[in-house]
Amino acid sequence: MSRLDVAVIGAGFIARTHIPAWIALGARIRIFSTDGQAALLAEEFGLTEAASLEEALDWAAVADICTPTTSHHDIALAAFEAGAHVLCEKPLALTPQHAQHMAEAAHKAGRLLYPGHVVRFFPAYVRLRDAVTSGTLGRVAVARFTRAGRYPTWSSWFADPALSGGIVTDQMLHDIDIARWLFGEVASIHAAQRGNPTAPDGPVATGSATLTHESGVISQVLGAWGPPATPFRYTFHVAGSDGTLTHDSLAHPSLHVSGNLAAQGDGVPTGDFGEDPFATQIREFAAAFQGGPTPRVSARDGVAAVRIAAAARQSAATGLAVTVDNTYPHPLVEENHR
């Protein structure tokens, strides 16, 4: 793989997870942020700091957008105008309209746009998808996904739903995307979310969403942001006619199989997580940016996730189930190949 010139925009937590992956691929990186933190990461990782967004983009083949959600749309459009492909941290945008516009702008510019849906690159979820798509679980009827961790107090904008979309759009979007990846388009969603950014023991937020897929599968997504001592944990439980597949990131590093499927023994791989999923994700995107295979996540997936999250917020506000719009203009009809 030839060296890539990458503009990393933003210098927060996500930028810190992306930069080592680009360095491992031999990328030449220029970093820019408006919060004064770019100089720190430039010194730590041996990068070049850009004085402006324009300077960061004027030579870049790829823009890696690691900024707050409401800034994604405008930065992506600037990157496409500068001739760069874009990796944009999830969610693509706060609104479906902005996400759709980003995808259309990429198509018009002849550039690639990929959302940072890193959970698709976690081995446990890859194994789950293999089991579902191969038919190993039989006919899947119901699935449950949970995700919990500390409230993201490292950036104040997370506490403002007008900026982050709240827990549904920021955190639960990961599992909403996984549910759609596994079971297909979402026909309707019923959701609830609550939060208290000034709770005595630390800010908290919870959310739940029940997704009815066009395939007939019912999936439930639960999210929690808790006080600082809250451990990071994710789980899933998927029930099919031939068995169930469960995973708990705190209880064990491998998958637990029960039902008829258990008799197959090593039919579902187990083992450690191997490569950092952020590195796997960026390596796959980098190959696509250089003309390689289509990655497992597309611009359409990013738009779809934002649409579902927006419908979930509407449902939470009204207490009613909301129909999800699954129509896309021609430029977004591409299908995933992995």
Coordinates of C-alpha atoms in Angstrom, one line a residue:
M1 CA 0.0 0.0 0.0
S2 CA 1.4 3.4 -1.0
R3 CA 1.7 6.1 1.5
L4 CA -1.4 8.3 2.1
D5 CA -1.4 12.0 2.9
V6 CA -4.0 12.4 5.7
A7 CA -5.5 15.5 7.2
V8 CA -6.8 14.6 10.7
I9 CA -9.3 17.3 11.7
G10 CA -9.9 17.4 15.5
A11 CA -7.6 16.5 18.3
G12 CA -9.8 14.8 20.9
F13 CA -10.4 11.3 22.0
I14 CA -11.3 9.8 18.6
A15 CA -8.4 11.5 16.9
R16 CA -6.1 9.8 19.4
T17 CA -7.5 6.4 18.5
H18 CA -7.2 7.0 14.8
I19 CA -3.7 8.5 14.6
P20 CA -1.8 5.3 15.6
A21 CA -3.6 3.4 12.9
W22 CA -2.6 5.9 10.2
I23 CA 0.9 5.9 11.4
A24 CA 1.1 2.1 11.2
L25 CA 0.0 2.4 7.6
G26 CA 2.9 4.8 6.9
A27 CA 0.6 7.8 6.3
R28 CA 1.9 11.3 6.4
I29 CA -0.3 13.3 8.7
R30 CA -1.2 16.9 9.1
I31 CA -3.5 17.8 12.1
F32 CA -5.7 20.7 12.7
S33 CA -8.1 21.7 15.4
T34 CA -9.7 24.8 16.7
D35 CA -9.4 24.0 20.4
G36 CA -5.6 24.4 20.8
Q37 CA -5.1 20.7 21.3
A38 CA -3.6 19.9 17.8
A39 CA -0.1 21.1 19.0
L40 CA -0.1 18.5 21.8
L41 CA -0.9 15.6 19.5
A42 CA 1.5 16.8 16.9
E43 CA 4.3 16.8 19.4
E44 CA 3.3 13.5 20.9
F45 CA 3.0 11.6 17.6
G46 CA 5.5 13.5 15.5
L47 CA 2.9 15.1 13.2
T48 CA 2.7 18.4 11.4
E49 CA 0.3 20.9 12.7
A50 CA -1.7 22.9 10.2
A51 CA -2.6 26.5 10.9
S52 CA -6.0 26.3 9.2
L53 CA -8.5 23.8 7.8
E54 CA -7.5 25.0 4.3
E55 CA -3.9 24.3 5.0
A56 CA -4.6 20.8 6.3
L57 CA -6.7 19.9 3.3
D58 CA -4.7 21.5 0.5
W59 CA -2.5 18.5 0.0
A60 CA -4.5 15.7 1.6
A61 CA -5.8 12.6 -0.2
V62 CA -7.9 11.7 2.8
A63 CA -9.6 13.8 5.5
D64 CA -10.3 12.1 8.8
I65 CA -13.0 14.1 10.6
C66 CA -12.8 13.7 14.4
T67 CA -14.7 16.7 15.5
P68 CA -18.1 17.3 17.2
T69 CA -21.1 16.0 15.3
T70 CA -22.5 19.4 14.2
S71 CA -19.3 20.3 12.4
H72 CA -19.1 17.2 10.3
H73 CA -21.2 18.4 7.4
D74 CA -19.3 21.6 6.6
I75 CA -15.8 20.0 7.1
A76 CA -16.8 17.1 4.8
L77 CA -18.0 19.5 2.0
A78 CA -14.7 21.4 2.3
A79 CA -12.8 18.2 2.0
F80 CA -14.6 17.1 -1.1
E81 CA -14.1 20.5 -2.7
A82 CA -10.4 20.1 -1.9
G83 CA -10.4 16.7 -3.7
A84 CA -10.1 14.5 -0.6
H85 CA -11.8 11.3 0.4
V86 CA -13.4 11.4 3.8
L87 CA -13.5 9.1 6.9
C88 CA -16.0 10.7 9.2
E89 CA -16.5 9.6 12.8
K90 CA -20.0 8.5 13.6
P91 CA -22.6 9.8 13.3
L92 CA -22.2 11.3 9.8
A93 CA -24.3 14.2 10.9
L94 CA -26.9 15.2 13.4
T95 CA -29.8 15.4 10.9
P96 CA -30.7 13.1 8.0
Q97 CA -30.7 16.0 5.7
H98 CA -27.1 16.9 6.4
A99 CA -26.0 13.2 6.2
Q100 CA -27.8 12.8 2.9
H101 CA -26.2 16.0 1.6
M102 CA -22.7 14.7 2.6
A103 CA -23.3 11.5 0.7
E104 CA -24.5 13.3 -2.4
A105 CA -21.6 15.7 -2.3
A106 CA -19.2 12.8 -2.2
H107 CA -20.8 11.2 -5.2
K108 CA -20.8 14.5 -7.1
A109 CA -17.2 15.1 -6.4
G110 CA -16.2 11.5 -7.3
R111 CA -14.8 11.0 -3.8
L112 CA -15.5 8.3 -1.2
L113 CA -17.2 8.8 2.1
Y114 CA -17.1 6.3 5.0
P115 CA -18.6 6.6 8.4
G116 CA -16.6 5.5 11.5
H117 CA -18.9 2.6 12.5
V118 CA -16.1 0.8 14.3
V119 CA -18.3 -1.7 16.1
R120 CA -18.7 -3.6 12.7
F121 CA -15.0 -4.3 13.1
F122 CA -15.1 -5.8 16.6
P123 CA -14.5 -9.6 16.3
A124 CA -17.5 -10.5 18.4
Y125 CA -19.9 -8.7 16.0
V126 CA -18.1 -10.1 13.0
R127 CA -18.6 -13.6 14.3
L128 CA -22.3 -12.8 15.1
R129 CA -22.8 -11.6 11.5
D130 CA -21.2 -14.7 10.1
A131 CA -23.6 -16.9 12.2
V132 CA -26.6 -14.9 11.1
T133 CA -25.8 -14.6 7.4
S134 CA -24.7 -18.2 7.1
G135 CA -28.0 -19.5 8.6
T136 CA -26.2 -21.2 11.5
L137 CA -28.7 -19.7 13.9
G138 CA -31.6 -20.7 11.8
R139 CA -34.4 -18.1 11.5
V140 CA -33.7 -15.2 13.8
A141 CA -36.7 -13.8 15.6
V142 CA -35.5 -11.5 18.3
A143 CA -32.2 -9.8 19.3
R144 CA -31.1 -7.6 22.1
F145 CA -28.0 -5.3 22.2
T146 CA -26.8 -3.3 25.2
R147 CA -24.0 -0.8 25.6
A148 CA -22.9 1.1 28.8
G149 CA -20.1 3.3 29.9
R150 CA -19.2 6.5 31.7
Y151 CA -20.9 9.7 30.6
P152 CA -18.5 11.3 28.1
T153 CA -17.7 14.3 30.3
W154 CA -14.4 14.9 28.5
S155 CA -16.3 17.2 26.1
S156 CA -19.1 19.4 27.3
W157 CA -21.1 19.2 24.0
F158 CA -22.2 15.6 24.6
A159 CA -24.6 16.9 27.4
D160 CA -26.5 19.1 24.9
P161 CA -28.9 17.1 22.7
A162 CA -28.9 20.0 20.2
L163 CA -25.2 19.3 19.6
S164 CA -24.9 15.5 20.2
G165 CA -28.4 14.2 19.6
G166 CA -28.2 12.7 23.1
I167 CA -27.5 9.1 23.9
V168 CA -29.6 7.7 21.1
T169 CA -27.7 9.4 18.3
D170 CA -24.3 9.3 19.8
Q171 CA -23.9 6.0 21.7
M172 CA -26.9 3.8 20.7
L173 CA -26.3 4.6 17.0
H174 CA -23.5 1.9 17.1
D175 CA -26.0 -0.9 18.0
I176 CA -28.7 0.5 15.7
D177 CA -26.2 0.2 12.9
I178 CA -25.4 -3.4 13.9
A179 CA -29.0 -4.4 14.1
R180 CA -29.6 -3.0 10.6
W181 CA -26.4 -4.7 9.3
L182 CA -27.6 -8.0 10.6
F183 CA -31.3 -8.0 10.0
G184 CA -31.9 -5.4 7.2
E185 CA -33.8 -2.2 6.9
V186 CA -35.8 -0.9 9.9
A187 CA -39.5 -0.4 9.1
S188 CA -40.4 1.4 12.4
I189 CA -38.9 2.3 15.8
H190 CA -40.3 3.0 19.2
A191 CA -37.8 4.7 21.6
A192 CA -37.3 6.5 24.9
Q193 CA -34.4 8.4 26.3
R194 CA -33.8 10.2 29.6
G195 CA -30.9 12.1 30.9
N196 CA -29.6 14.2 33.8
P197 CA -26.4 16.1 33.1
T198 CA -26.3 17.5 36.6
A199 CA -27.0 14.4 38.7
P200 CA -25.4 14.5 42.1
D201 CA -23.1 11.6 41.6
G202 CA -22.2 12.5 38.0
P203 CA -24.2 13.0 34.8
V204 CA -26.4 10.0 33.6
A205 CA -28.4 9.1 30.6
T206 CA -30.4 6.1 29.4
G207 CA -32.1 5.1 26.2
S208 CA -34.0 2.3 24.7
A209 CA -35.3 1.5 21.2
T210 CA -37.3 -1.3 19.8
L211 CA -36.7 -1.8 16.1
T212 CA -39.1 -3.7 13.8
H213 CA -37.2 -4.8 10.7
E214 CA -38.7 -5.3 7.3
S215 CA -37.5 -8.9 7.6
G216 CA -39.8 -9.4 10.5
V217 CA -37.0 -9.6 13.1
I218 CA -37.5 -7.5 16.3
S219 CA -34.4 -6.0 17.9
Q220 CA -34.0 -4.0 21.0
V221 CA -31.2 -1.6 21.7
L222 CA -30.4 -0.3 25.2
G223 CA -27.9 2.3 26.1
A224 CA -26.6 3.8 29.4
W225 CA -24.1 6.6 30.3
G226 CA -23.3 6.5 33.9
P227 CA -21.1 8.1 36.6
P228 CA -17.3 8.1 36.2
A229 CA -16.9 4.6 37.8
T230 CA -19.2 2.9 35.3
P231 CA -17.3 0.2 33.4
F232 CA -17.5 0.0 29.7
R233 CA -19.6 -3.0 28.7
Y234 CA -21.4 -4.3 25.7
T235 CA -23.6 -7.3 25.3
F236 CA -25.8 -9.0 22.7
H237 CA -28.3 -11.9 22.8
V238 CA -29.6 -13.2 19.4
A239 CA -32.2 -16.0 19.4
G240 CA -32.8 -18.1 16.3
S241 CA -34.7 -21.3 15.6
D242 CA -31.5 -23.3 15.8
G243 CA -30.0 -21.7 18.9
T244 CA -28.9 -18.5 20.6
L245 CA -25.7 -16.5 20.5
T246 CA -24.7 -14.3 23.4
H247 CA -21.8 -12.2 24.3
D248 CA -20.9 -10.1 27.4
S249 CA -17.7 -8.1 27.1
L250 CA -17.1 -8.1 30.8
A251 CA -18.0 -11.7 31.5
H252 CA -15.9 -13.4 28.9
P253 CA -13.9 -12.6 25.8
S254 CA -15.5 -15.2 23.6
L255 CA -19.0 -16.2 22.5
H256 CA -21.4 -18.4 24.5
V257 CA -23.5 -20.7 22.4
S258 CA -26.6 -22.6 23.5
G259 CA -29.4 -24.6 22.0
N260 CA -29.0 -26.8 18.9
L261 CA -26.1 -24.7 17.8
A262 CA -24.0 -25.8 20.8
A263 CA -23.6 -29.3 19.4
Q264 CA -21.6 -27.9 16.6
G265 CA -18.7 -27.1 19.0
D266 CA -16.2 -25.0 17.0
G267 CA -18.8 -23.9 14.5
V268 CA -18.4 -20.4 16.0
P269 CA -14.8 -19.2 16.4
T270 CA -13.6 -18.1 19.8
G271 CA -10.4 -16.5 21.0
D272 CA -8.9 -13.1 21.8
F273 CA -9.8 -9.9 19.9
G274 CA -6.5 -9.6 18.0
E275 CA -6.0 -6.4 16.1
D276 CA -7.4 -3.1 17.5
P277 CA -10.8 -2.6 15.7
F278 CA -9.9 1.0 15.0
A279 CA -6.8 -0.2 13.2
T280 CA -8.8 -2.8 11.2
Q281 CA -11.3 -0.2 10.2
I282 CA -8.8 2.4 9.0
R283 CA -6.7 -0.3 7.2
E284 CA -9.9 -1.4 5.3
F285 CA -10.9 2.2 4.5
A286 CA -7.3 3.1 3.4
A287 CA -7.3 0.2 1.0
A288 CA -10.6 1.4 -0.5
F289 CA -9.3 5.0 -0.8
Q290 CA -6.4 3.6 -2.9
G291 CA -8.7 1.6 -5.2
G292 CA -9.0 -1.6 -3.2
P293 CA -12.0 -3.6 -2.2
T294 CA -15.3 -2.0 -1.0
P295 CA -15.4 -1.8 2.8
R296 CA -18.0 -3.4 5.0
V297 CA -19.6 0.0 5.7
S298 CA -20.8 2.6 3.2
A299 CA -22.0 6.2 3.0
R300 CA -25.5 4.7 2.7
D301 CA -25.1 2.9 6.0
G302 CA -24.1 6.2 7.6
V303 CA -27.1 8.0 6.2
A304 CA -29.4 5.1 7.3
A305 CA -28.1 5.1 10.8
V306 CA -28.7 8.9 11.2
R307 CA -32.2 8.5 9.8
I308 CA -33.1 5.7 12.3
A309 CA -31.6 7.7 15.2
A310 CA -33.6 10.7 14.1
A311 CA -36.8 8.6 14.1
A312 CA -35.8 7.3 17.5
R313 CA -35.5 10.8 18.9
Q314 CA -38.9 11.7 17.4
S315 CA -40.4 8.6 19.0
A316 CA -38.9 9.4 22.3
A317 CA -40.3 12.9 22.1
T318 CA -43.8 11.8 21.2
G319 CA -44.1 8.4 22.9
L320 CA -45.3 6.9 19.5
A321 CA -43.7 4.5 17.1
V322 CA -42.2 6.2 14.1
T323 CA -41.9 4.9 10.5
V324 CA -38.4 5.0 9.1
D325 CA -37.9 6.3 5.5
N326 CA -35.8 3.7 3.6
T327 CA -35.9 5.4 0.2
Y328 CA -32.6 6.6 -1.2
P329 CA -31.7 8.5 -4.4
H330 CA -29.8 6.7 -7.1
P331 CA -26.2 7.7 -5.9
L332 CA -26.8 5.9 -2.6
V333 CA -28.1 2.5 -3.9
E334 CA -24.8 0.7 -3.6
E335 CA -24.8 -2.4 -1.6
N336 CA -22.1 -3.7 0.8
H337 CA -20.0 -6.5 -0.5
R338 CA -18.8 -7.8 2.8

